[in-house]
Amino acid sequence: MELLKKKYKGTPEYFKYDMEIASLQKQIFQITTDDKPEFFLLELLKKSANY
């Protein structure tokens, strides 16, 4: 998302990615706070299945 955002630098579209990036960062932080890698993988699989 950050790379995509950079393509729009200097345009009004540049800032539209900020909310989406913040939301994704929050979701990643919530998923990765558990100390078990298996849990993280299962959560990613669940999220991708619902996407």
PDB file of C-alpha atoms in Angstrom:
ATOM      1  CA  MET A   1       0.000   0.000   0.000  1.00  0.00           C
ATOM      2  CA  GLU A   2       2.835   2.378   0.803  1.00  0.00           C
ATOM      3  CA  LEU A   3       4.408   1.735  -2.593  1.00  0.00           C
ATOM      4  CA  LEU A   4       1.101   2.364  -4.318  1.00  0.00           C
ATOM      5  CA  LYS A   5       0.635   5.549  -2.321  1.00  0.00           C
ATOM      6  CA  LYS A   6       4.024   6.871  -3.469  1.00  0.00           C
ATOM      7  CA  LYS A   7       2.870   6.731  -7.103  1.00  0.00           C
ATOM      8  CA  TYR A   8       0.301   9.412  -6.293  1.00  0.00           C
ATOM      9  CA  LYS A   9       2.611  11.836  -4.477  1.00  0.00           C
ATOM     10  CA  GLY A  10       1.639  15.412  -5.190  1.00  0.00           C
ATOM     11  CA  THR A  11      -1.968  14.557  -6.074  1.00  0.00           C
ATOM     12  CA  PRO A  12      -5.184  14.527  -4.016  1.00  0.00           C
ATOM     13  CA  GLU A  13      -5.247  10.719  -4.267  1.00  0.00           C
ATOM     14  CA  TYR A  14      -2.027  10.531  -2.230  1.00  0.00           C
ATOM     15  CA  PHE A  15      -3.846  10.883   1.095  1.00  0.00           C
ATOM     16  CA  LYS A  16      -6.734   8.522   0.381  1.00  0.00           C
ATOM     17  CA  TYR A  17      -4.500   5.581   1.266  1.00  0.00           C
ATOM     18  CA  ASP A  18      -3.731   6.805   4.789  1.00  0.00           C
ATOM     19  CA  MET A  19      -6.960   5.507   6.342  1.00  0.00           C
ATOM     20  CA  GLU A  20      -6.671   2.130   4.634  1.00  0.00           C
ATOM     21  CA  ILE A  21      -3.019   1.762   5.625  1.00  0.00           C
ATOM     22  CA  ALA A  22      -3.811   2.676   9.240  1.00  0.00           C
ATOM     23  CA  SER A  23      -6.656   0.149   9.324  1.00  0.00           C
ATOM     24  CA  LEU A  24      -4.454  -2.627   7.932  1.00  0.00           C
ATOM     25  CA  GLN A  25      -1.643  -1.798  10.363  1.00  0.00           C
ATOM     26  CA  LYS A  26      -4.088  -1.982  13.270  1.00  0.00           C
ATOM     27  CA  GLN A  27      -5.390  -5.372  12.100  1.00  0.00           C
ATOM     28  CA  ILE A  28      -1.854  -6.735  11.696  1.00  0.00           C
ATOM     29  CA  PHE A  29      -0.899  -5.519  15.169  1.00  0.00           C
ATOM     30  CA  GLN A  30      -3.987  -7.145  16.709  1.00  0.00           C
ATOM     31  CA  ILE A  31      -3.315 -10.457  14.965  1.00  0.00           C
ATOM     32  CA  THR A  32       0.394 -10.572  15.775  1.00  0.00           C
ATOM     33  CA  THR A  33       0.159  -9.781  19.485  1.00  0.00           C
ATOM     34  CA  ASP A  34      -0.253 -13.476  20.265  1.00  0.00           C
ATOM     35  CA  ASP A  35       3.093 -15.188  20.784  1.00  0.00           C
ATOM     36  CA  LYS A  36       2.232 -18.380  18.885  1.00  0.00           C
ATOM     37  CA  PRO A  37       3.148 -18.447  15.158  1.00  0.00           C
ATOM     38  CA  GLU A  38       0.456 -21.074  14.549  1.00  0.00           C
ATOM     39  CA  PHE A  39      -2.213 -18.674  15.766  1.00  0.00           C
ATOM     40  CA  PHE A  40      -0.926 -15.954  13.460  1.00  0.00           C
ATOM     41  CA  LEU A  41      -1.025 -18.292  10.451  1.00  0.00           C
ATOM     42  CA  LEU A  42      -4.542 -19.482  11.259  1.00  0.00           C
ATOM     43  CA  GLU A  43      -5.766 -15.910  11.602  1.00  0.00           C
ATOM     44  CA  LEU A  44      -4.259 -14.997   8.235  1.00  0.00           C
ATOM     45  CA  LEU A  45      -5.948 -17.975   6.635  1.00  0.00           C
ATOM     46  CA  LYS A  46      -9.314 -17.062   8.180  1.00  0.00           C
ATOM     47  CA  LYS A  47      -8.997 -13.441   7.068  1.00  0.00           C
ATOM     48  CA  SER A  48      -8.072 -14.413   3.526  1.00  0.00           C
ATOM     49  CA  ALA A  49     -10.974 -16.871   3.295  1.00  0.00           C
ATOM     50  CA  ASN A  50     -13.412 -14.125   4.305  1.00  0.00           C
ATOM     51  CA  TYR A  51     -11.887 -11.568   1.953  1.00  0.00           C
TER      52      TYR A  51
END
